[in-house]
């Protein structure tokens, strides 16, 4: 047999040696390598089924040197836990650490003038469900996952390398997202022949020129000391049964020190409370908080969210000082948060991430760390009154950026056109002294750089400003007690030139400094592989822009990536009809999805009795949804977008009457009883295990309100552990015999606990 390796987009057969197929075991995945380090098998160790895409295989580790991919020509084991890959001009030593359910791979030593270290891609034949962001591909029987374990290990593929890693064959937007394609930030990708799993680390020990998705060159770096090196690049690999993937992902996050936000003490990715609805208000102010809280509680909603404009309650974005709506200072905002809490709700605010407004001090003081793209030098002096200038290169004028803005010294200069004339580029239609800067004289040789402009026509911060924004946002949350924010516009941190890493510096950086790890809900405009752990959810959808069909598409993406269901932000008015709002709530119940109900205190208060009925409808539907009162058959009917429904409380919080309606609101057939199920563990028995072999199984309940699983009697077999957030049991049994034990599942909202006895037989 001949192994197949990737060669700059071409496939070349390489003879396999007698030492071929040396395995790396990661959970139930046996990743087989030939002696050149080429992946020649992706096998399910339980069944022997190989999930390697036919005729597609690449090196487990390769590098880019001088702009060209170089693959190893030899791999050898060093002790029990290291692989050493060698090739023309480089050596990469990888340390393997086997954990229960997964294995980590870390590049601990990298020799050579390496520009980029590439993991994979692993080419799989799995196509049923592609979790682009989470980096998990799965079908009905097997799931394979790759997770980046450091901010510098980007779960994606460098956009500059279209000729490597089948990048040109990876679908740009396989999930049909309206918000934006996510391929450039995704560890998993879909192809016409299967799927890929990949990651990389770029060397920033010196300045590097990265290209954004539009092809514009953006200089970034260097990073200080060890931070800039590719050594330390680290991933986790695993193979598991599909239903066990959340447990393995949870174990990876906790075991490898990744962000692990919780809701009511439970990991947010499995917590029903992560999909709870918000009341998003455009007139939430210190003088309306009490009224807003009353409206929220009438709807059974626990969070009120400030959206006074497109960017949030800020004087400027960048330094993010609170504006007058929340009192104009951290101290006043803290008082607003306390007022909300005293009235029984939590307070959240909108942000615009790394967008820097033109009246912010980063712009008015011309901070040198604002993101810039292509650069050129003035070939002639430029006087303060000139409207034409001459530069030595056309790099600043390459496409791929918003707007036409240059930075020369501390002056921001707009321009109309740039054309090459001989050895110079002539830039015409200069608009001097933009964004409050002053037109100035500039000498021959001074640098003109293209400014990276955000989609609101402001600036974007480079890495230093990104770090300061992360610190400021976390500081604001710590100082005030705010318990929710949205990272709207977070793609700006990538557009700075730093890609996935830029977003990770912002989101993960803020998470690490935020003292509120439980109950803090984050939303985002983009969901990347490097920020998946820190973020609670995406909730894409805008009033008047997003159709319900698109909402369903978005929820397919959420399910594929183990994210809470959400309807996005939907309009809510005090004069809305019950037929209208209950139609939306039924879709949410069918998808198990919450919503951001976008409204105002004035509209909801002005709705009178109708407004109160609308708010109560939200309360009834959301309570029933979150307590698991609807059957699977009912939820399937709710997903039929042609149906209409009315839900009436019979016993508050416990029982309802569900009536189907026609498009005019007339009853169809008899009403159905809807009731909260008595919590119970529905797993009847657990499979046997084998001593010294990986064991994975899971217990489950009949209610989404479960928040904690505990062993309350007896003990699991030695070597196994129960994941309290997911109900998964993972480990390697150390002794033969039979263990008997009791698992108790505890629920939220005052529901009783459920217990059941189990036994696991461990065979010799």
CSV table of C-alpha atoms in Angstrom, one decimal, residues 11-458:
chain,number,residue,atom,x,y,z
A,11,UNK,CA,-1.3,14.4,-4.0
A,12,UNK,CA,1.8,12.3,-4.2
A,13,UNK,CA,2.2,8.6,-3.3
A,14,UNK,CA,4.9,7.8,-0.8
A,15,UNK,CA,6.1,4.3,0.0
A,16,UNK,CA,5.0,3.0,3.4
A,17,UNK,CA,7.7,1.4,5.5
A,18,UNK,CA,7.6,-1.6,7.8
A,19,UNK,CA,7.2,0.9,10.7
A,20,UNK,CA,4.1,2.4,9.2
A,21,UNK,CA,0.8,2.9,11.1
A,22,UNK,CA,2.3,3.9,14.5
A,23,UNK,CA,-0.8,5.0,16.4
A,24,UNK,CA,-1.6,8.0,18.5
A,25,UNK,CA,-4.5,7.1,20.6
A,26,UNK,CA,-7.0,9.9,21.5
A,27,UNK,CA,-10.1,8.6,23.3
A,28,UNK,CA,-11.5,6.1,20.9
A,29,UNK,CA,-9.6,7.6,17.9
A,30,UNK,CA,-6.5,5.7,16.7
A,31,UNK,CA,-4.6,8.1,14.5
A,32,UNK,CA,-2.1,6.1,12.5
A,33,UNK,CA,1.1,7.6,11.1
A,34,UNK,CA,3.6,6.2,8.6
A,35,UNK,CA,7.3,6.7,9.3
A,36,UNK,CA,7.2,10.1,7.4
A,37,UNK,CA,4.6,11.5,9.8
A,38,UNK,CA,1.7,11.2,7.4
A,39,UNK,CA,-1.7,10.3,8.7
A,40,UNK,CA,-2.7,7.0,7.2
A,41,UNK,CA,-5.7,6.1,9.4
A,42,UNK,CA,-8.4,7.7,11.6
A,43,UNK,CA,-9.9,4.6,13.1
A,44,UNK,CA,-12.6,4.1,15.7
A,45,UNK,CA,-10.9,1.7,18.0
A,46,UNK,CA,-14.2,0.2,19.1
A,47,UNK,CA,-15.2,-1.0,15.6
A,48,UNK,CA,-12.0,-0.7,13.4
A,49,UNK,CA,-13.9,1.6,11.0
A,50,UNK,CA,-11.5,4.0,9.3
A,51,UNK,CA,-12.8,7.6,8.9
A,52,UNK,CA,-9.8,8.8,6.8
A,53,UNK,CA,-11.1,10.4,3.6
A,54,UNK,CA,-10.2,8.1,0.6
A,55,UNK,CA,-7.1,9.3,-1.2
A,56,UNK,CA,-6.6,12.3,1.1
A,57,UNK,CA,-4.0,12.4,3.7
A,58,UNK,CA,-1.6,15.0,5.1
A,59,UNK,CA,1.2,15.2,7.6
A,60,UNK,CA,0.1,15.4,11.2
A,61,UNK,CA,2.6,18.3,11.7
A,62,UNK,CA,4.2,20.4,8.9
A,63,UNK,CA,5.7,23.9,8.8
A,64,UNK,CA,6.0,26.8,6.4
A,65,UNK,CA,9.5,28.2,5.8
A,66,UNK,CA,10.1,31.0,3.4
A,67,UNK,CA,6.5,30.9,2.3
A,68,UNK,CA,6.6,27.2,1.3
A,69,UNK,CA,5.1,24.3,3.1
A,70,UNK,CA,7.6,21.7,4.2
A,71,UNK,CA,6.5,18.3,5.4
A,72,UNK,CA,8.5,15.9,7.5
A,73,UNK,CA,10.2,13.0,5.9
A,74,UNK,CA,10.7,11.1,9.1
A,75,UNK,CA,9.1,10.7,12.5
A,76,UNK,CA,10.4,8.8,15.4
A,77,UNK,CA,9.3,8.1,19.0
A,78,UNK,CA,11.3,9.6,21.8
A,79,UNK,CA,10.4,7.7,25.0
A,80,UNK,CA,6.7,6.9,25.5
A,81,UNK,CA,5.3,10.4,25.2
A,82,UNK,CA,7.2,12.2,22.4
A,83,UNK,CA,7.2,12.2,18.6
A,84,UNK,CA,10.0,13.9,16.7
A,85,UNK,CA,9.2,15.1,13.2
A,86,UNK,CA,12.2,16.0,11.0
A,87,UNK,CA,12.3,17.5,7.5
A,88,UNK,CA,14.3,19.8,5.3
A,89,UNK,CA,15.5,22.6,7.6
A,90,UNK,CA,13.3,21.9,10.6
A,91,UNK,CA,12.6,19.7,13.6
A,92,UNK,CA,9.4,19.6,15.6
A,93,UNK,CA,9.2,17.7,18.9
A,94,UNK,CA,5.6,16.9,20.0
A,95,UNK,CA,4.8,15.8,23.5
A,96,UNK,CA,1.7,13.5,23.8
A,97,UNK,CA,-0.3,13.5,27.1
A,98,UNK,CA,-3.1,10.9,27.2
A,99,UNK,CA,-6.0,12.0,29.3
A,100,UNK,CA,-9.3,10.2,30.0
A,101,UNK,CA,-11.2,10.6,26.7
A,102,UNK,CA,-8.7,12.7,24.8
A,103,UNK,CA,-5.0,13.3,24.1
A,104,UNK,CA,-3.1,16.6,24.0
A,105,UNK,CA,-0.3,17.3,21.5
A,106,UNK,CA,2.1,20.1,22.2
A,107,UNK,CA,5.0,21.3,20.0
A,108,UNK,CA,7.6,21.6,22.8
A,109,UNK,CA,10.6,22.2,20.6
A,110,UNK,CA,10.7,23.7,17.1
A,111,UNK,CA,14.0,24.2,15.3
A,112,UNK,CA,14.4,26.0,12.0
A,113,UNK,CA,13.3,29.4,10.5
A,114,UNK,CA,9.7,28.4,10.9
A,115,UNK,CA,7.1,30.9,9.8
A,116,UNK,CA,4.0,28.8,10.6
A,117,UNK,CA,3.4,25.5,12.3
A,118,UNK,CA,0.5,23.6,10.8
A,119,UNK,CA,-1.6,20.8,12.5
A,120,UNK,CA,-3.1,18.6,9.8
A,121,UNK,CA,-5.5,19.0,8.3
A,122,UNK,CA,-6.9,15.7,9.3
A,123,UNK,CA,-9.0,14.7,6.3
A,124,UNK,CA,-12.1,12.7,7.3
A,125,UNK,CA,-14.9,11.0,5.5
A,126,UNK,CA,-17.4,12.3,8.1
A,127,UNK,CA,-20.0,14.6,6.5
A,128,UNK,CA,-23.2,14.3,8.5
A,129,UNK,CA,-22.7,17.1,11.0
A,130,UNK,CA,-19.8,19.6,10.8
A,131,UNK,CA,-19.3,21.7,14.0
A,132,UNK,CA,-17.1,24.3,12.3
A,133,UNK,CA,-16.5,26.4,15.4
A,134,UNK,CA,-16.2,23.7,18.0
A,135,UNK,CA,-14.0,21.6,15.8
A,136,UNK,CA,-16.0,18.4,15.9
A,137,UNK,CA,-17.3,16.4,13.0
A,138,UNK,CA,-19.7,13.5,13.6
A,139,UNK,CA,-22.2,11.0,12.2
A,140,UNK,CA,-24.6,8.7,14.0
A,141,UNK,CA,-21.8,6.4,15.3
A,142,UNK,CA,-18.6,8.4,15.8
A,143,UNK,CA,-17.3,12.0,16.5
A,144,UNK,CA,-13.8,13.2,15.9
A,145,UNK,CA,-12.7,16.5,17.5
A,146,UNK,CA,-9.8,18.9,17.4
A,147,UNK,CA,-9.6,21.7,20.0
A,148,UNK,CA,-7.0,24.5,20.2
A,149,UNK,CA,-5.7,24.7,23.7
A,150,UNK,CA,-3.9,28.1,23.7
A,151,UNK,CA,-4.9,31.5,22.3
A,152,UNK,CA,-1.8,31.3,20.0
A,153,UNK,CA,-3.0,28.0,18.6
A,154,UNK,CA,-5.6,29.1,16.1
A,155,UNK,CA,-8.3,26.7,15.3
A,156,UNK,CA,-8.5,27.4,11.6
A,157,UNK,CA,-6.2,27.6,8.5
A,158,UNK,CA,-4.1,30.6,7.4
A,159,UNK,CA,-6.0,32.4,4.7
A,160,UNK,CA,-2.6,33.0,2.9
A,161,UNK,CA,-2.2,29.3,2.3
A,162,UNK,CA,-4.9,28.5,-0.2
A,163,UNK,CA,-2.7,26.0,-1.9
A,164,UNK,CA,-2.0,23.9,1.2
A,165,UNK,CA,-4.3,21.8,3.3
A,166,UNK,CA,-7.1,21.7,0.6
A,167,UNK,CA,-8.0,25.2,1.8
A,168,UNK,CA,-9.2,26.2,-1.6
A,169,UNK,CA,-11.6,23.2,-1.4
A,170,UNK,CA,-13.1,24.1,2.0
A,171,UNK,CA,-16.6,25.5,1.8
A,172,UNK,CA,-16.7,29.2,2.8
A,173,UNK,CA,-20.1,29.2,4.4
A,174,UNK,CA,-21.5,25.6,4.6
A,175,UNK,CA,-23.9,26.5,7.4
A,176,UNK,CA,-25.5,29.3,5.2
A,177,UNK,CA,-25.1,31.9,8.0
A,178,UNK,CA,-26.4,35.3,7.2
A,179,UNK,CA,-24.3,37.1,9.8
A,180,UNK,CA,-21.0,36.1,8.1
A,181,UNK,CA,-19.1,33.0,6.8
A,182,UNK,CA,-17.1,31.5,9.6
A,183,UNK,CA,-14.5,29.4,7.7
A,184,UNK,CA,-11.6,31.7,8.4
A,185,UNK,CA,-12.0,31.1,12.2
A,186,UNK,CA,-13.0,27.5,12.2
A,187,UNK,CA,-11.1,24.4,13.2
A,188,UNK,CA,-13.5,22.2,11.2
A,189,UNK,CA,-14.4,22.6,7.6
A,190,UNK,CA,-16.6,20.9,5.0
A,191,UNK,CA,-15.4,19.8,1.6
A,192,UNK,CA,-17.0,18.1,-1.3
A,193,UNK,CA,-15.4,14.8,-0.3
A,194,UNK,CA,-15.6,15.0,3.5
A,195,UNK,CA,-14.3,17.3,6.2
A,196,UNK,CA,-11.1,18.6,7.7
A,197,UNK,CA,-9.8,19.4,11.2
A,198,UNK,CA,-6.9,21.8,11.5
A,199,UNK,CA,-5.1,24.4,13.5
A,200,UNK,CA,-1.9,26.5,13.2
A,201,UNK,CA,0.4,28.8,15.1
A,202,UNK,CA,2.1,31.7,13.4
A,203,UNK,CA,5.6,32.9,14.4
A,204,UNK,CA,5.6,36.5,15.6
A,205,UNK,CA,9.2,36.7,16.9
A,206,UNK,CA,9.5,39.3,14.1
A,207,UNK,CA,7.1,41.5,12.2
A,208,UNK,CA,5.0,39.5,9.9
A,209,UNK,CA,2.7,40.6,7.1
A,210,UNK,CA,-0.6,38.7,7.3
A,211,UNK,CA,-3.3,39.0,4.7
A,212,UNK,CA,-6.9,39.5,5.7
A,213,UNK,CA,-9.8,37.7,4.0
A,214,UNK,CA,-10.0,40.4,1.4
A,215,UNK,CA,-6.3,40.0,0.5
A,216,UNK,CA,-5.0,43.2,2.1
A,217,UNK,CA,-1.5,42.9,3.7
A,218,UNK,CA,-1.4,43.9,7.4
A,219,UNK,CA,1.9,44.1,9.3
A,220,UNK,CA,1.6,42.6,12.8
A,221,UNK,CA,4.1,41.8,15.5
A,222,UNK,CA,6.5,41.2,16.9
A,223,UNK,CA,5.3,39.7,20.2
A,224,UNK,CA,7.7,39.7,23.1
A,225,UNK,CA,9.9,36.8,24.2
A,226,UNK,CA,8.4,33.3,24.2
A,227,UNK,CA,5.0,34.7,23.3
A,228,UNK,CA,6.0,35.1,19.7
A,229,UNK,CA,7.3,31.6,19.2
A,230,UNK,CA,5.5,28.7,17.6
A,231,UNK,CA,6.8,26.3,20.3
A,232,UNK,CA,4.0,25.9,22.7
A,233,UNK,CA,1.4,25.3,20.0
A,234,UNK,CA,-1.0,22.8,21.5
A,235,UNK,CA,-4.2,20.9,20.5
A,236,UNK,CA,-6.4,18.2,21.9
A,237,UNK,CA,-7.7,15.3,19.8
A,238,UNK,CA,-10.4,12.9,20.5
A,239,UNK,CA,-12.7,10.3,19.1
A,240,UNK,CA,-16.0,9.4,20.9
A,241,UNK,CA,-19.6,8.4,20.6
A,242,UNK,CA,-21.5,11.5,19.4
A,243,UNK,CA,-23.6,11.7,22.6
A,244,UNK,CA,-20.4,11.8,24.6
A,245,UNK,CA,-18.9,14.7,22.8
A,246,UNK,CA,-20.1,17.4,25.2
A,247,UNK,CA,-18.6,15.4,28.1
A,248,UNK,CA,-15.3,15.2,26.4
A,249,UNK,CA,-15.4,18.9,25.5
A,250,UNK,CA,-16.2,19.7,29.1
A,251,UNK,CA,-13.3,17.5,30.3
A,252,UNK,CA,-10.9,19.2,27.9
A,253,UNK,CA,-11.9,22.7,29.0
A,254,UNK,CA,-11.6,21.9,32.7
A,255,UNK,CA,-8.5,19.7,32.4
A,256,UNK,CA,-6.6,22.1,30.2
A,257,UNK,CA,-7.4,25.3,32.0
A,258,UNK,CA,-9.6,26.8,29.3
A,259,UNK,CA,-12.4,29.2,30.1
A,260,UNK,CA,-15.3,27.4,31.9
A,261,UNK,CA,-18.2,29.8,32.5
A,262,UNK,CA,-21.1,28.4,34.5
A,263,UNK,CA,-24.8,29.2,35.0
A,264,UNK,CA,-26.2,28.2,38.4
A,265,UNK,CA,-23.0,26.3,38.8
A,266,UNK,CA,-23.4,24.2,35.6
A,267,UNK,CA,-21.2,24.5,32.6
A,268,UNK,CA,-22.9,27.0,30.3
A,269,UNK,CA,-22.7,24.7,27.2
A,270,UNK,CA,-25.0,22.2,28.8
A,271,UNK,CA,-27.1,24.6,31.1
A,272,UNK,CA,-30.7,25.2,30.0
A,273,UNK,CA,-30.3,28.6,31.7
A,274,UNK,CA,-27.8,29.6,28.9
A,275,UNK,CA,-30.7,29.9,26.5
A,276,UNK,CA,-32.8,32.1,28.7
A,277,UNK,CA,-34.4,35.2,27.1
A,278,UNK,CA,-33.4,38.8,27.7
A,279,UNK,CA,-35.4,42.0,27.6
A,280,UNK,CA,-33.4,44.3,25.4
A,281,UNK,CA,-34.4,48.0,25.9
A,282,UNK,CA,-33.5,51.1,24.1
A,283,UNK,CA,-34.6,53.4,26.9
A,284,UNK,CA,-33.0,51.6,29.9
A,285,UNK,CA,-31.8,54.3,32.1
A,286,UNK,CA,-31.2,54.9,35.8
A,287,UNK,CA,-34.7,56.4,36.1
A,288,UNK,CA,-36.4,53.5,34.2
A,289,UNK,CA,-34.7,50.5,35.8
A,290,UNK,CA,-37.4,49.8,38.4
A,291,UNK,CA,-40.1,49.9,35.7
A,292,UNK,CA,-38.0,47.8,33.4
A,293,UNK,CA,-37.5,45.2,36.1
A,294,UNK,CA,-41.2,45.1,36.7
A,295,UNK,CA,-41.8,44.4,33.0
A,296,UNK,CA,-39.1,41.8,32.9
A,297,UNK,CA,-40.5,39.9,35.9
A,298,UNK,CA,-44.0,40.0,34.3
A,299,UNK,CA,-42.4,38.2,31.4
A,300,UNK,CA,-40.5,35.8,33.6
A,301,UNK,CA,-37.2,37.3,32.4
A,302,UNK,CA,-34.2,37.7,34.6
A,303,UNK,CA,-31.9,40.0,32.6
A,304,UNK,CA,-32.6,43.5,31.3
A,305,UNK,CA,-30.1,44.7,28.7
A,306,UNK,CA,-29.1,48.2,27.7
A,307,UNK,CA,-29.1,49.0,24.0
A,308,UNK,CA,-29.6,52.8,23.7
A,309,UNK,CA,-28.0,52.9,20.3
A,310,UNK,CA,-25.9,50.7,18.0
A,311,UNK,CA,-22.9,50.6,20.3
A,312,UNK,CA,-24.2,50.6,23.9
A,313,UNK,CA,-24.3,52.9,26.9
A,314,UNK,CA,-20.9,54.5,26.3
A,315,UNK,CA,-19.5,58.0,25.8
A,316,UNK,CA,-17.0,56.5,23.3
A,317,UNK,CA,-16.0,53.0,22.2
A,318,UNK,CA,-12.4,52.1,22.9
A,319,UNK,CA,-12.1,53.5,26.4
A,320,UNK,CA,-15.7,52.6,27.2
A,321,UNK,CA,-16.7,55.1,29.8
A,322,UNK,CA,-20.4,54.9,30.7
A,323,UNK,CA,-22.6,57.6,29.3
A,324,UNK,CA,-25.4,59.4,31.2
A,325,UNK,CA,-27.9,56.6,30.6
A,326,UNK,CA,-26.3,54.6,33.4
A,327,UNK,CA,-25.0,57.6,35.3
A,328,UNK,CA,-21.8,58.5,33.5
A,329,UNK,CA,-19.3,56.6,35.7
A,330,UNK,CA,-18.5,53.1,37.0
A,331,UNK,CA,-19.8,54.2,40.5
A,332,UNK,CA,-23.1,55.3,39.1
A,333,UNK,CA,-23.4,52.2,36.9
A,334,UNK,CA,-22.8,50.1,40.0
A,335,UNK,CA,-25.7,51.9,41.6
A,336,UNK,CA,-27.8,51.1,38.6
A,337,UNK,CA,-26.9,47.4,38.8
A,338,UNK,CA,-27.8,47.4,42.5
A,339,UNK,CA,-31.1,49.0,41.8
A,340,UNK,CA,-31.8,46.3,39.2
A,341,UNK,CA,-30.8,43.6,41.6
A,342,UNK,CA,-33.0,45.1,44.4
A,343,UNK,CA,-35.8,44.8,41.9
A,344,UNK,CA,-35.0,41.2,41.1
A,345,UNK,CA,-33.2,41.3,37.8
A,346,UNK,CA,-29.6,41.4,36.4
A,347,UNK,CA,-28.3,44.1,34.1
A,348,UNK,CA,-26.4,43.6,30.8
A,349,UNK,CA,-24.9,46.1,28.3
A,350,UNK,CA,-24.0,46.1,24.7
A,351,UNK,CA,-20.5,46.6,23.4
A,352,UNK,CA,-18.9,47.0,20.0
A,353,UNK,CA,-15.7,45.2,20.9
A,354,UNK,CA,-12.6,46.5,19.2
A,355,UNK,CA,-14.4,49.3,17.3
A,356,UNK,CA,-12.8,52.6,18.2
A,357,UNK,CA,-15.0,55.7,17.7
A,358,UNK,CA,-13.5,58.7,16.1
A,359,UNK,CA,-14.1,60.8,19.3
A,360,UNK,CA,-12.3,58.3,21.5
A,361,UNK,CA,-8.9,59.2,23.0
A,362,UNK,CA,-7.2,56.4,21.0
A,363,UNK,CA,-8.1,58.5,17.9
A,364,UNK,CA,-8.0,62.0,19.2
A,365,UNK,CA,-4.5,61.4,20.6
A,366,UNK,CA,-3.5,59.4,17.5
A,367,UNK,CA,-2.4,56.3,19.4
A,368,UNK,CA,0.4,54.6,17.5
A,369,UNK,CA,-1.2,51.2,18.2
A,370,UNK,CA,-4.2,51.7,16.0
A,371,UNK,CA,-4.3,49.0,13.3
A,372,UNK,CA,-2.8,49.9,10.0
A,373,UNK,CA,-2.4,47.9,6.7
A,374,UNK,CA,-0.1,48.5,3.8
A,375,UNK,CA,2.6,51.1,4.0
A,376,UNK,CA,4.5,53.4,1.6
A,377,UNK,CA,7.0,56.2,1.9
A,378,UNK,CA,6.5,59.8,0.7
A,379,UNK,CA,8.7,60.4,-2.3
A,380,UNK,CA,8.1,64.2,-2.1
A,381,UNK,CA,7.4,66.5,0.8
A,382,UNK,CA,3.7,67.0,1.6
A,383,UNK,CA,2.6,70.5,2.8
A,384,UNK,CA,-0.4,70.9,5.1
A,385,UNK,CA,-2.5,72.4,2.3
A,386,UNK,CA,-1.6,69.8,-0.4
A,387,UNK,CA,-4.4,67.6,-1.8
A,388,UNK,CA,-2.1,65.4,-3.9
A,389,UNK,CA,0.8,63.3,-2.6
A,390,UNK,CA,3.4,60.9,-4.0
A,391,UNK,CA,4.5,57.6,-2.5
A,392,UNK,CA,6.9,54.8,-3.5
A,393,UNK,CA,4.5,51.8,-3.5
A,394,UNK,CA,0.9,50.9,-4.1
A,395,UNK,CA,0.7,48.5,-1.0
A,396,UNK,CA,-1.6,50.9,0.9
A,397,UNK,CA,-4.1,50.8,-1.9
A,398,UNK,CA,-4.6,47.1,-2.3
A,399,UNK,CA,-8.3,46.2,-1.8
A,400,UNK,CA,-9.8,44.4,1.1
A,401,UNK,CA,-10.3,47.2,3.6
A,402,UNK,CA,-13.2,49.5,4.5
A,403,UNK,CA,-13.0,53.1,3.5
A,404,UNK,CA,-10.0,55.0,2.1
A,405,UNK,CA,-8.1,56.5,5.0
A,406,UNK,CA,-4.4,56.9,5.5
A,407,UNK,CA,-2.3,57.7,8.5
A,408,UNK,CA,0.7,60.0,8.1
A,409,UNK,CA,2.3,60.7,11.5
A,410,UNK,CA,-0.6,61.9,13.7
A,411,UNK,CA,-2.7,63.0,10.8
A,412,UNK,CA,-5.6,61.0,9.4
A,413,UNK,CA,-6.0,61.7,5.6
A,414,UNK,CA,-8.8,60.6,3.4
A,415,UNK,CA,-8.2,60.1,-0.3
A,416,UNK,CA,-10.2,59.6,-3.5
A,417,UNK,CA,-7.8,57.7,-5.9
A,418,UNK,CA,-4.3,56.3,-6.3
A,419,UNK,CA,-2.7,55.6,-9.6
A,420,UNK,CA,0.8,54.5,-10.6
A,421,UNK,CA,2.8,56.9,-12.7
A,422,UNK,CA,6.3,55.7,-13.5
A,423,UNK,CA,8.1,54.8,-10.2
A,424,UNK,CA,5.6,56.6,-8.1
A,425,UNK,CA,2.0,56.3,-6.9
A,426,UNK,CA,0.0,59.5,-7.2
A,427,UNK,CA,-2.7,59.8,-4.5
A,428,UNK,CA,-5.3,62.4,-5.3
A,429,UNK,CA,-8.4,64.0,-3.6
A,430,UNK,CA,-6.7,64.2,-0.2
A,431,UNK,CA,-9.0,65.2,2.6
A,432,UNK,CA,-6.7,66.6,5.2
A,433,UNK,CA,-7.0,66.6,9.0
A,434,UNK,CA,-9.8,63.9,9.2
A,435,UNK,CA,-11.3,62.7,12.5
A,436,UNK,CA,-10.3,65.8,14.4
A,437,UNK,CA,-6.6,65.6,13.5
A,438,UNK,CA,-4.6,68.6,12.3
A,439,UNK,CA,-3.3,68.9,8.7
A,440,UNK,CA,0.5,69.1,9.0
A,441,UNK,CA,3.6,69.2,6.9
A,442,UNK,CA,5.3,65.8,6.2
A,443,UNK,CA,8.8,65.2,4.9
A,444,UNK,CA,10.0,63.1,2.1
A,445,UNK,CA,10.5,59.6,3.5
A,446,UNK,CA,7.7,59.9,6.0
A,447,UNK,CA,5.5,56.8,6.1
A,448,UNK,CA,1.9,56.7,4.9
A,449,UNK,CA,-0.1,53.7,6.1
A,450,UNK,CA,-3.5,52.6,5.2
A,451,UNK,CA,-5.8,52.7,8.3
A,452,UNK,CA,-7.9,49.7,9.1
A,453,UNK,CA,-11.3,51.2,9.3
A,454,UNK,CA,-14.3,49.5,11.0
A,455,UNK,CA,-17.7,49.1,9.4
A,456,UNK,CA,-19.0,52.1,11.4
A,457,UNK,CA,-16.2,54.2,9.8
A,458,UNK,CA,-14.1,54.4,12.9
